[in-house]
Amino acid sequence: MGVHQYFKSLSDLEKLIRCPGKFKYQDHNVAAHSFKVTKIAQYLATVEEQNGQEIDWKLVYEKALNHDYPEIFTGDIKTPVKYASYEIKKLFAQVEEEMIEKFITEEFPEQYQEIYRHRLQEGKDDSIEGQILSVADKIDLLYESFGEIQKRNPEPLFFEIYESSLETIMQFDHLSSVQDFIEHILPDMLQEKFIPRSELREITMSILEKREIKRRL
Amino acid sequence: MGVHQYFKSLSDLEKLIRCPGKFKYQDHNVAAHSFKVTKIAQYLATVEEQNGQEIDWKLVYEKALNHDYPEIFTGDIKTPVKYASYEIKKLFAQVEEEMIEKFITEEFPEQYQEIYRHRLQEGKDDSIEGQILSVADKIDLLYESFGEIQKRNPEPLFFEIYESSLETIMQFDHLSSVQDFIEHILPDMLQEKFIPRSELREITMSILEKREIKRRL
Amino acid sequence: MGVHQYFKSLSDLEKLIRCPGKFKYQDHNVAAHSFKVTKIAQYLATVEEQNGQEIDWKLVYEKALNHDYPEIFTGDIKTPVKYASYEIKKLFAQVEEEMIEKFITEEFPEQYQEIYRHRLQEGKDDSIEGQILSVADKIDLLYESFGEIQKRNPEPLFFEIYESSLETIMQFDHLSSVQDFIEHILPDMLQEKFIPRSELREITMSILEKREIKRRL
Amino acid sequence: MGVHQYFKSLSDLEKLIRCPGKFKYQDHNVAAHSFKVTKIAQYLATVEEQNGQEIDWKLVYEKALNHDYPEIFTGDIKTPVKYASYEIKKLFAQVEEEMIEKFITEEFPEQYQEIYRHRLQEGKDDSIEGQILSVADKIDLLYESFGEIQKRNPEPLFFEIYESSLETIMQFDHLSSVQDFIEHILPDMLQEKFIPRSELREITMSILEKREIKRRL
Amino acid sequence: MGVHQYFKSLSDLEKLIRCPGKFKYQDHNVAAHSFKVTKIAQYLATVEEQNGQEIDWKLVYEKALNHDYPEIFTGDIKTPVKYASYEIKKLFAQVEEEMIEKFITEEFPEQYQEIYRHRLQEGKDDSIEGQILSVADKIDLLYESFGEIQKRNPEPLFFEIYESSLETIMQFDHLSSVQDFIEHILPDMLQEKFIPRSELREITMSILEKREIKRRL
Amino acid sequence: MGVHQYFKSLSDLEKLIRCPGKFKYQDHNVAAHSFKVTKIAQYLATVEEQNGQEIDWKLVYEKALNHDYPEIFTGDIKTPVKYASYEIKKLFAQVEEEMIEKFITEEFPEQYQEIYRHRLQEGKDDSIEGQILSVADKIDLLYESFGEIQKRNPEPLFFEIYESSLETIMQFDHLSSVQDFIEHILPDMLQEKFIPRSELREITMSILEKREIKRRL
């Protein structure tokens, strides 16, 4: 029924919860994740540009915005299934492609079909914009898993996600933006302090005493 | 790390929400769904037995309890993907089997491995117990979709689920228990009345008047 | 503490729920809203471009992505308060600006400050990109309120929001993209059908009968 | 451990959800319910006072604020159980009393025990303040069930609650405040209109046309 | 539409979540918060009375119950915005006042307007009842932030809230009730112990051993 | 209205949240709990059978599936109330029985009433199947409370539940399945490691360094 179906489907992305089947302190949906990835990609591309790299901004945004949209058609298939064999990966990519093609042909006016066909294809290629998407996607995943570790989620999975995200990011350390992330952003993340209970008692006592002293003066 | 991992995994089923990516008034998790399917299967098997069918009760319960456990390994793959082609279906079944095998070998003591290998295999076969599972699974899905339709979920998907669930149930209408369901339970479900607003006004007025009359006496 | 604070703040947008203080069937957070607005703006700009309008794509995306970011500093101030008087509106805009300035100066490296200063300023100006943002923001609000009306939220507020959003969109009906929306998308939205209970009984009966007929053949 | 335990227990009332075991569109907790009952009692007492009744305001507030606090000790016992027999009702009341007594003796400083013993006893007596509590408690229950009916909760239970709440309120129709409620508030509640979908189409068309007309002028 | 609108608005307070835009382990709504503040104020006033202070109980309850009601009109404006300048604070106060005035005139019967005008005005004045409200409001905020710190919320904000709440409470340490809080309640709060994991192992072992010993006897 | 009411009631068990009135990181409903208890009972019975015990499998499953169903009629009565006196316990059991009897007579076809009367009676008797139910119920409670302790729930209640659950399990340590649990499963539960923040830093550094080294080669 046309573009209305496309607009309506955006709201379905708000009901797709990432990492289902695991207890999390904070849930994230695919729409919000896509937003964060796009904002992170914006920063990374800014750093690249400042370092002399030519950036196709339109492409950066298109890739980041749409990178998880196909999950609407396929659902959340666990990574080990997806990558169980070369065959299954190829077949799966094929099915996904057919579903996107069907959706575009059915819902989009003819004059926009080619444009959306392009927008909804796999974005993580070797171009600088494709690399930025790969890194931005993993940085948000790193933040999501860090959020769970920091809240002391006992599930080892989040530690594994943190580890493998960082490893993937590091594979792009030839990029200035990744070097910037490693040198300036990651250290701040690791320095996030947790206010220990002992400090709670100290601050309480100090407030009480301060008052006491003032009163005596 | 042994059976502890298996016990712990049961709680992951509580975090697997059925039908992700769609707005629902009431969410259902896989653990609760499995409970309801087992209770429904219990009733269906009771009807079958009363109608002279021999029932292997142990098998009824094993099939119903475990029928969605493998989703822990594979995640929620949308049906259209799963059934896109014969090839992909076969490959997915194969991957699932390997994952279950790996889990059993790693976590269960040797003397119980064969038992769990049997328990965790696909339960919907042609035996009377397998057929009961097929029907019970769809009856719960019928109730879940009916619940959304009754609460006036505007998403056509739930109507489609209701329709296809009922169609599947009807394919088993050679079973006494399905005939019992069609004749005695489904009509009551359809007769669930909704209290219309007009009735709200009426009942309000009648309470007010009743009181008025009493006071005058 | 630098860009880490900025990245972390994106997650706060996931905890800002739109339209607080009112019962809603489906909640939306500011991060997901920003994603949807950006995707809608992408479509509108595509239509404009196809109709001969020159589009600065980088600007379209920057405006849409960042348009609600300042809510992190100010919180959700109800519109009637914000627009109670010219004075309060001016003062409020001033405070917002100071807070953004403070954030940029404290958190961003010097070489990126000017870029972010530009990105985080009010985006709804008279440029074609500014107009597209105004329309996209209201289309998402229209969909959010339509979703509540369709689910039969009895709160008149959502009808008022629907009405005023549509009125604002209509103020931009000199745009080809708005004409496209009115002629092709809005009619489909209004034709969304609700499956009435009578149809539920009919489809149930038809499935039962179909089976009956087949069996008799 | 003293009054700290009492203050902390207030937060447990926020985790006690009313009417458990039933699907509701909007959940209410005991803390929020107690707040609403107190505000409603405030209004009812105001009406009584204006009609010449002498009101012990301190008592009105004490009764309303504390009327559900004992649920912390007993949990949510379904009404049919509670009132199954005279014997069980008497025994439950006795157990509740003992638990409150134990809590007061253990947690409150001696000089305040008598005061809290008085505050935490059953408030719904024959005094004007006790009657106001009885009515206010049922008015909030009426609003809670009306909210579900208005959102079209198909569960007949909420209609039954609406009905029995109104019947209880009517037993106090010798009170001016109940007459005020029946004559001025209840009619407005019943007149809450629901915006029908036909109206949605009309308003949409009217906005579109208005614009059209303006443009032509 | 009269007092019905006022009663209905109480339920909107249940949908106003305190401290939006931040991850919290436990959410609190304005209705429940108002309840807790009123109960805390009740205790504080009890202590004051026992220490010879004359208390206007009606006023204590009115102030506590209504202190956050105006948030229905204004929404949650972040404190730094509200207090950015003397001018903006004055203007906001003015707007709030006008909105309350409009609500009272439109919804309340004439004979109750003056009473509610009085009830809904700013309650934190210099009277003993106003001071009790200021303290009770901050004690509940202290408990809310303590709850997050105790659950190990890594967000520094909650530590800042804890600190500034306690500082405000201390400004009222000329009150007997504040002295009582500092001397008897706060120490108990700080002594809340957390069961460390080592203790978990110990208790487990001790239960196992106890049993072992009994069996051997 | 027949078995439909029974099927529908299963969904009410999904809305009964265990341990109401207390903050929990992860909620559990009665339907999901019943599922987990049945799965745990299945394992325990398997161990018993392997150790030469004769098992009535049908009974094991019936007892586990139905053990909390009566909560639909009675609600969640806090244990201290339930066991306050012998009298109250007896009366309460009597009321529960009457309610179940009424439900069965009203909803079930005559030919199944006797079967369900048997299924819904108290399952924790001295038979091997009854003992397995007692143990399985407590093992799930142990896991639920362990989950809260591991997530660092500061509420001492969960430690008390952990302790008393383990003590009850130990009372059945004449069972091979309990010995298996103590020797093989409990130790793994206690060895669940929590990834400390120091390890987070280490793993981060090691990933960074590994990359560095590779690059230099």
GROMACS .gro file of N, CA and C in nm, chain A residues 1-8 10-11 13-15 26-29 31-36 38-40 42-44 46-47 49-51 57-58 61-62 65-66 69 108-109 111-112 115-116 119-120 139 143-144 146 180-181 184-185 188-189 192, chain C residues 1-8 10-11 13-15 26-29 31-36 38-40 42-44 46-47 49-51 57-58 61-62 65-66 69 108-109 111-112 115-116 119-120 139 143-144 146 180-181 184-185 188-189 192:
model
  360
    1MET      N    1   0.082  -0.122   0.000
    1MET     CA    2   0.000   0.000   0.000
    1MET      C    3   0.085   0.126   0.000
    2GLY      N    4   0.205   0.116  -0.058
    2GLY     CA    5   0.281   0.236  -0.079
    2GLY      C    6   0.369   0.281   0.036
    3VAL      N    7   0.417   0.404   0.022
    3VAL     CA    8   0.515   0.460   0.115
    3VAL      C    9   0.462   0.463   0.258
    4HIS      N   10   0.330   0.470   0.273
    4HIS     CA   11   0.271   0.461   0.407
    4HIS      C   12   0.319   0.335   0.480
    5GLN      N   13   0.325   0.223   0.408
    5GLN     CA   14   0.375   0.098   0.469
    5GLN      C   15   0.520   0.113   0.514
    6TYR      N   16   0.597   0.186   0.436
    6TYR     CA   17   0.738   0.209   0.470
    6TYR      C   18   0.750   0.296   0.594
    7PHE      N   19   0.673   0.405   0.596
    7PHE     CA   20   0.676   0.494   0.714
    7PHE      C   21   0.630   0.417   0.838
    8LYS      N   22   0.524   0.339   0.822
    8LYS     CA   23   0.471   0.263   0.936
    8LYS      C   24   0.572   0.161   0.987
   10LEU      N   25   0.880   0.185   1.016
   10LEU     CA   26   0.984   0.244   1.102
   10LEU      C   27   0.950   0.221   1.249
   11SER      N   28   0.821   0.222   1.278
   11SER     CA   29   0.777   0.202   1.416
   11SER      C   30   0.798   0.057   1.461
   13LEU      N   31   1.059  -0.105   1.397
   13LEU     CA   32   1.199  -0.109   1.443
   13LEU      C   33   1.210  -0.071   1.590
   14GLU      N   34   1.110   0.007   1.638
   14GLU     CA   35   1.108   0.043   1.781
   14GLU      C   36   1.068  -0.077   1.867
   15LYS      N   37   1.007  -0.176   1.807
   15LYS     CA   38   0.962  -0.295   1.883
   15LYS      C   39   1.060  -0.412   1.867
   26GLN      N   40   1.935  -0.250   3.069
   26GLN     CA   41   1.877  -0.148   2.983
   26GLN      C   42   1.856  -0.206   2.842
   27ASP      N   43   1.731  -0.208   2.797
   27ASP     CA   44   1.701  -0.256   2.663
   27ASP      C   45   1.728  -0.148   2.558
   28HIS      N   46   1.766  -0.190   2.440
   28HIS     CA   47   1.784  -0.097   2.328
   28HIS      C   48   1.705  -0.149   2.209
   29ASN      N   49   1.634  -0.061   2.139
   29ASN     CA   50   1.564  -0.106   2.019
   29ASN      C   51   1.642  -0.068   1.894
   31ALA      N   52   1.560   0.096   1.624
   31ALA     CA   53   1.547   0.235   1.578
   31ALA      C   54   1.645   0.325   1.653
   32ALA      N   55   1.648   0.312   1.785
   32ALA     CA   56   1.738   0.395   1.866
   32ALA      C   57   1.885   0.362   1.836
   33HIS      N   58   1.914   0.234   1.821
   33HIS     CA   59   2.050   0.192   1.784
   33HIS      C   60   2.091   0.257   1.652
   34SER      N   61   2.003   0.255   1.553
   34SER     CA   62   2.036   0.312   1.422
   34SER      C   63   2.065   0.462   1.435
   35PHE      N   64   1.988   0.528   1.521
   35PHE     CA   65   2.014   0.670   1.546
   35PHE      C   66   2.153   0.692   1.603
   36LYS      N   67   2.187   0.613   1.703
   36LYS     CA   68   2.316   0.630   1.769
   36LYS      C   69   2.432   0.599   1.673
   38THR      N   70   2.429   0.636   1.355
   38THR     CA   71   2.441   0.747   1.259
   38THR      C   72   2.513   0.867   1.321
   39LYS      N   73   2.481   0.896   1.447
   39LYS     CA   74   2.548   1.007   1.515
   39LYS      C   75   2.697   0.978   1.536
   40ILE      N   76   2.729   0.855   1.568
   40ILE     CA   77   2.870   0.818   1.587
   40ILE      C   78   2.943   0.825   1.452
   42GLN      N   79   2.870   1.014   1.213
   42GLN     CA   80   2.888   1.156   1.183
   42GLN      C   81   3.017   1.208   1.246
   43TYR      N   82   3.041   1.170   1.370
   43TYR     CA   83   3.163   1.215   1.436
   43TYR      C   84   3.288   1.157   1.369
   44LEU      N   85   3.284   1.027   1.342
   44LEU     CA   86   3.400   0.961   1.281
   44LEU      C   87   3.434   1.024   1.145
   46THR      N   88   3.366   1.322   1.053
   46THR     CA   89   3.420   1.456   1.080
   46THR      C   90   3.571   1.449   1.106
   47VAL      N   91   3.610   1.351   1.186
   47VAL     CA   92   3.752   1.333   1.216
   47VAL      C   93   3.830   1.298   1.088
   49GLU      N   94   3.754   1.370   0.780
   49GLU     CA   95   3.762   1.487   0.693
   49GLU      C   96   3.869   1.585   0.741
   50GLN      N   97   3.874   1.606   0.873
   50GLN     CA   98   3.975   1.695   0.931
   50GLN      C   99   4.116   1.641   0.906
   51ASN      N  100   4.125   1.510   0.885
   51ASN     CA  101   4.256   1.451   0.859
   51ASN      C  102   4.281   1.432   0.709
   57TRP      N  103   2.938   1.257   0.223
   57TRP     CA  104   2.850   1.265   0.341
   57TRP      C  105   2.714   1.199   0.319
   58LYS      N  106   2.661   1.216   0.199
   58LYS     CA  107   2.530   1.156   0.170
   58LYS      C  108   2.537   1.005   0.192
   61TYR      N  109   2.560   0.891   0.570
   61TYR     CA  110   2.430   0.892   0.637
   61TYR      C  111   2.339   0.781   0.587
   62GLU      N  112   2.336   0.759   0.456
   62GLU     CA  113   2.250   0.654   0.402
   62GLU      C  114   2.288   0.517   0.456
   65LEU      N  115   2.201   0.499   0.850
   65LEU     CA  116   2.056   0.500   0.879
   65LEU      C  117   1.991   0.366   0.846
   66ASN      N  118   2.033   0.306   0.736
   66ASN     CA  119   1.961   0.190   0.685
   66ASN      C  120   2.024   0.055   0.719
   69TYR      N  121   1.784  -0.196   0.879
   69TYR     CA  122   1.644  -0.199   0.835
   69TYR      C  123   1.599  -0.338   0.790
  108PHE      N  124   0.711   0.096  -0.312
  108PHE     CA  125   0.763   0.225  -0.357
  108PHE      C  126   0.715   0.260  -0.497
  109PRO      N  127   0.684   0.389  -0.522
  109PRO     CA  128   0.653   0.435  -0.658
  109PRO      C  129   0.773   0.404  -0.748
  111GLN      N  130   0.944   0.555  -0.967
  111GLN     CA  131   1.057   0.647  -0.984
  111GLN      C  132   1.156   0.646  -0.867
  112TYR      N  133   1.115   0.589  -0.749
  112TYR     CA  134   1.206   0.587  -0.634
  112TYR      C  135   1.264   0.448  -0.608
  115ILE      N  136   1.649   0.410  -0.632
  115ILE     CA  137   1.715   0.480  -0.521
  115ILE      C  138   1.711   0.397  -0.393
  116TYR      N  139   1.594   0.340  -0.360
  116TYR     CA  140   1.582   0.262  -0.236
  116TYR      C  141   1.649   0.125  -0.247
  119ARG      N  142   1.983   0.213  -0.149
  119ARG     CA  143   1.993   0.250  -0.006
  119ARG      C  144   1.985   0.130   0.086
  120LEU      N  145   1.906   0.031   0.047
  120LEU     CA  146   1.883  -0.083   0.138
  120LEU      C  147   1.980  -0.198   0.116
  139ILE      N  148   3.115   0.054   1.772
  139ILE     CA  149   3.129   0.146   1.887
  139ILE      C  150   2.999   0.150   1.966
  143TYR      N  151   2.947   0.039   2.355
  143TYR     CA  152   2.881   0.118   2.459
  143TYR      C  153   2.765   0.042   2.523
  144GLU      N  154   2.689  -0.030   2.442
  144GLU     CA  155   2.578  -0.108   2.499
  144GLU      C  156   2.629  -0.215   2.596
  146PHE      N  157   2.930  -0.219   2.742
  146PHE     CA  158   2.996  -0.150   2.854
  146PHE      C  159   2.891  -0.108   2.958
  180ASP      N  160   4.175   0.817   1.685
  180ASP     CA  161   4.115   0.918   1.774
  180ASP      C  162   4.031   0.851   1.882
  181PHE      N  163   3.952   0.753   1.843
  181PHE     CA  164   3.868   0.682   1.939
  181PHE      C  165   3.953   0.612   2.046
  184HIS      N  166   4.151   0.897   2.258
  184HIS     CA  167   4.082   1.001   2.334
  184HIS      C  168   3.950   0.958   2.398
  185ILE      N  169   3.878   0.866   2.335
  185ILE     CA  170   3.744   0.835   2.386
  185ILE      C  171   3.746   0.711   2.475
  188ASP      N  172   3.864   0.762   2.838
  188ASP     CA  173   3.762   0.827   2.922
  188ASP      C  174   3.655   0.727   2.965
  189MET      N  175   3.619   0.638   2.872
  189MET     CA  176   3.519   0.537   2.905
  189MET      C  177   3.569   0.448   3.019
  192GLU      N  178   3.556   0.604   3.377
  192GLU     CA  179   3.425   0.622   3.443
  192GLU      C  180   3.435   0.566   3.583
  435MET      N  181   3.459   1.558   3.012
  435MET     CA  182   3.550   1.448   2.983
  435MET      C  183   3.550   1.408   2.836
  436GLY      N  184   3.519   1.504   2.750
  436GLY     CA  185   3.540   1.480   2.610
  436GLY      C  186   3.428   1.411   2.536
  437VAL      N  187   3.462   1.364   2.417
  437VAL     CA  188   3.364   1.309   2.325
  437VAL      C  189   3.295   1.186   2.385
  438HIS      N  190   3.363   1.118   2.477
  438HIS     CA  191   3.299   1.007   2.547
  438HIS      C  192   3.167   1.052   2.612
  439GLN      N  193   3.169   1.171   2.673
  439GLN     CA  194   3.045   1.225   2.733
  439GLN      C  195   2.936   1.242   2.627
  440TYR      N  196   2.977   1.285   2.509
  440TYR     CA  197   2.882   1.307   2.400
  440TYR      C  198   2.824   1.173   2.353
  441PHE      N  199   2.910   1.076   2.333
  441PHE     CA  200   2.863   0.943   2.291
  441PHE      C  201   2.770   0.885   2.398
  442LYS      N  202   2.809   0.898   2.524
  442LYS     CA  203   2.728   0.844   2.633
  442LYS      C  204   2.591   0.912   2.641
  444LEU      N  205   2.404   1.004   2.411
  444LEU     CA  206   2.309   0.953   2.312
  444LEU      C  207   2.215   0.852   2.377
  445SER      N  208   2.268   0.778   2.474
  445SER     CA  209   2.188   0.677   2.542
  445SER      C  210   2.084   0.743   2.634
  447LEU      N  211   1.913   0.992   2.550
  447LEU     CA  212   1.799   1.021   2.462
  447LEU      C  213   1.704   0.901   2.453
  448GLU      N  214   1.760   0.782   2.478
  448GLU     CA  215   1.674   0.662   2.480
  448GLU      C  216   1.586   0.657   2.606
  449LYS      N  217   1.624   0.733   2.708
  449LYS     CA  218   1.546   0.733   2.832
  449LYS      C  219   1.454   0.855   2.841
  460GLN      N  220   0.165   0.296   2.324
  460GLN     CA  221   0.304   0.271   2.281
  460GLN      C  222   0.390   0.393   2.310
  461ASP      N  223   0.493   0.374   2.391
  461ASP     CA  224   0.585   0.483   2.422
  461ASP      C  225   0.688   0.499   2.310
  462HIS      N  226   0.734   0.621   2.291
  462HIS     CA  227   0.841   0.649   2.195
  462HIS      C  228   0.949   0.729   2.265
  463ASN      N  229   1.076   0.694   2.243
  463ASN     CA  230   1.182   0.775   2.302
  463ASN      C  231   1.242   0.870   2.199
  465ALA      N  232   1.547   0.922   2.098
  465ALA     CA  233   1.644   0.865   2.003
  465ALA      C  234   1.572   0.800   1.885
  466ALA      N  235   1.471   0.718   1.915
  466ALA     CA  236   1.396   0.650   1.809
  466ALA      C  237   1.320   0.751   1.723
  467HIS      N  238   1.262   0.851   1.788
  467HIS     CA  239   1.193   0.958   1.714
  467HIS      C  240   1.289   1.026   1.617
  468SER      N  241   1.409   1.057   1.663
  468SER     CA  242   1.506   1.126   1.578
  468SER      C  243   1.542   1.040   1.457
  469PHE      N  244   1.553   0.909   1.480
  469PHE     CA  245   1.579   0.816   1.370
  469PHE      C  246   1.466   0.823   1.267
  470LYS      N  247   1.343   0.816   1.314
  470LYS     CA  248   1.229   0.814   1.222
  470LYS      C  249   1.219   0.946   1.145
  472THR      N  250   1.461   1.140   1.065
  472THR     CA  251   1.568   1.145   0.965
  472THR      C  252   1.532   1.059   0.843
  473LYS      N  253   1.472   0.943   0.867
  473LYS     CA  254   1.431   0.856   0.757
  473LYS      C  255   1.318   0.922   0.675
  474ILE      N  256   1.228   0.987   0.741
  474ILE     CA  257   1.118   1.055   0.671
  474ILE      C  258   1.174   1.172   0.590
  476GLN      N  259   1.464   1.194   0.470
  476GLN     CA  260   1.533   1.135   0.355
  476GLN      C  261   1.436   1.114   0.239
  477TYR      N  262   1.319   1.061   0.270
  477TYR     CA  263   1.220   1.039   0.165
  477TYR      C  264   1.171   1.173   0.105
  478LEU      N  265   1.140   1.267   0.192
  478LEU     CA  266   1.089   1.397   0.145
  478LEU      C  267   1.192   1.465   0.054
  480THR      N  268   1.418   1.322  -0.119
  480THR     CA  269   1.423   1.245  -0.245
  480THR      C  270   1.316   1.294  -0.341
  481VAL      N  271   1.196   1.312  -0.288
  481VAL     CA  272   1.085   1.363  -0.371
  481VAL      C  273   1.118   1.503  -0.424
  483GLU      N  274   1.408   1.640  -0.475
  483GLU     CA  275   1.514   1.632  -0.575
  483GLU      C  276   1.459   1.584  -0.709
  484GLN      N  277   1.371   1.483  -0.705
  484GLN     CA  278   1.309   1.431  -0.826
  484GLN      C  279   1.224   1.538  -0.893
  485ASN      N  280   1.179   1.635  -0.815
  485ASN     CA  281   1.098   1.743  -0.870
  485ASN      C  282   1.182   1.868  -0.900
  491TRP      N  283   2.224   1.751   0.082
  491TRP     CA  284   2.196   1.629   0.160
  491TRP      C  285   2.262   1.628   0.297
  492LYS      N  286   2.385   1.677   0.300
  492LYS     CA  287   2.455   1.679   0.429
  492LYS      C  288   2.374   1.757   0.533
  495TYR      N  289   2.046   1.577   0.660
  495TYR     CA  290   2.073   1.477   0.763
  495TYR      C  291   2.115   1.541   0.895
  496GLU      N  292   2.200   1.642   0.888
  496GLU     CA  293   2.246   1.707   1.012
  496GLU      C  294   2.129   1.767   1.089
  499LEU      N  295   1.892   1.474   1.232
  499LEU     CA  296   1.955   1.395   1.339
  499LEU      C  297   1.961   1.469   1.471
  500ASN      N  298   1.989   1.599   1.462
  500ASN     CA  299   2.020   1.674   1.584
  500ASN      C  300   1.904   1.756   1.640
  503TYR      N  301   1.826   1.700   2.008
  503TYR     CA  302   1.936   1.675   2.102
  503TYR      C  303   1.935   1.770   2.222
  542PHE      N  304   3.403   1.897   2.360
  542PHE     CA  305   3.459   1.873   2.227
  542PHE      C  306   3.600   1.929   2.212
  543PRO      N  307   3.687   1.857   2.141
  543PRO     CA  308   3.820   1.911   2.108
  543PRO      C  309   3.802   2.039   2.028
  545GLN      N  310   3.922   2.168   1.765
  545GLN     CA  311   3.907   2.170   1.618
  545GLN      C  312   3.767   2.131   1.571
  546TYR      N  313   3.686   2.068   1.658
  546TYR     CA  314   3.551   2.029   1.616
  546TYR      C  315   3.442   2.118   1.673
  549ILE      N  316   3.220   2.314   1.425
  549ILE     CA  317   3.133   2.223   1.349
  549ILE      C  318   3.011   2.184   1.431
  550TYR      N  319   3.032   2.150   1.558
  550TYR     CA  320   2.919   2.105   1.641
  550TYR      C  321   2.831   2.222   1.685
  553ARG      N  322   2.606   2.239   1.407
  553ARG     CA  323   2.514   2.125   1.400
  553ARG      C  324   2.403   2.130   1.503
  554LEU      N  325   2.437   2.183   1.622
  554LEU     CA  326   2.338   2.179   1.730
  554LEU      C  327   2.251   2.303   1.737
  573ILE      N  328   0.532   1.487   1.053
  573ILE     CA  329   0.480   1.360   1.000
  573ILE      C  330   0.501   1.249   1.104
  577TYR      N  331   0.209   1.029   1.284
  577TYR     CA  332   0.207   0.883   1.294
  577TYR      C  333   0.196   0.837   1.440
  578GLU      N  334   0.269   0.905   1.529
  578GLU     CA  335   0.261   0.867   1.670
  578GLU      C  336   0.119   0.886   1.724
  580PHE      N  337  -0.160   0.912   1.540
  580PHE     CA  338  -0.249   0.822   1.467
  580PHE      C  339  -0.245   0.682   1.530
  614ASP      N  340   0.300   1.527  -0.235
  614ASP     CA  341   0.313   1.380  -0.246
  614ASP      C  342   0.257   1.312  -0.122
  615PHE      N  343   0.290   1.367  -0.006
  615PHE     CA  344   0.241   1.309   0.120
  615PHE      C  345   0.089   1.312   0.127
  618HIS      N  346  -0.060   1.077  -0.173
  618HIS     CA  347  -0.029   0.934  -0.183
  618HIS      C  348  -0.016   0.861  -0.049
  619ILE      N  349   0.029   0.930   0.054
  619ILE     CA  350   0.058   0.859   0.180
  619ILE      C  351  -0.058   0.872   0.278
  622ASP      N  352  -0.360   0.642   0.225
  622ASP     CA  353  -0.334   0.503   0.267
  622ASP      C  354  -0.343   0.490   0.419
  623MET      N  355  -0.294   0.592   0.489
  623MET     CA  356  -0.302   0.589   0.635
  623MET      C  357  -0.448   0.585   0.680
  626GLU      N  358  -0.626   0.241   0.645
  626GLU     CA  359  -0.590   0.130   0.735
  626GLU      C  360  -0.718   0.072   0.790
   0.00000   0.00000   0.00000
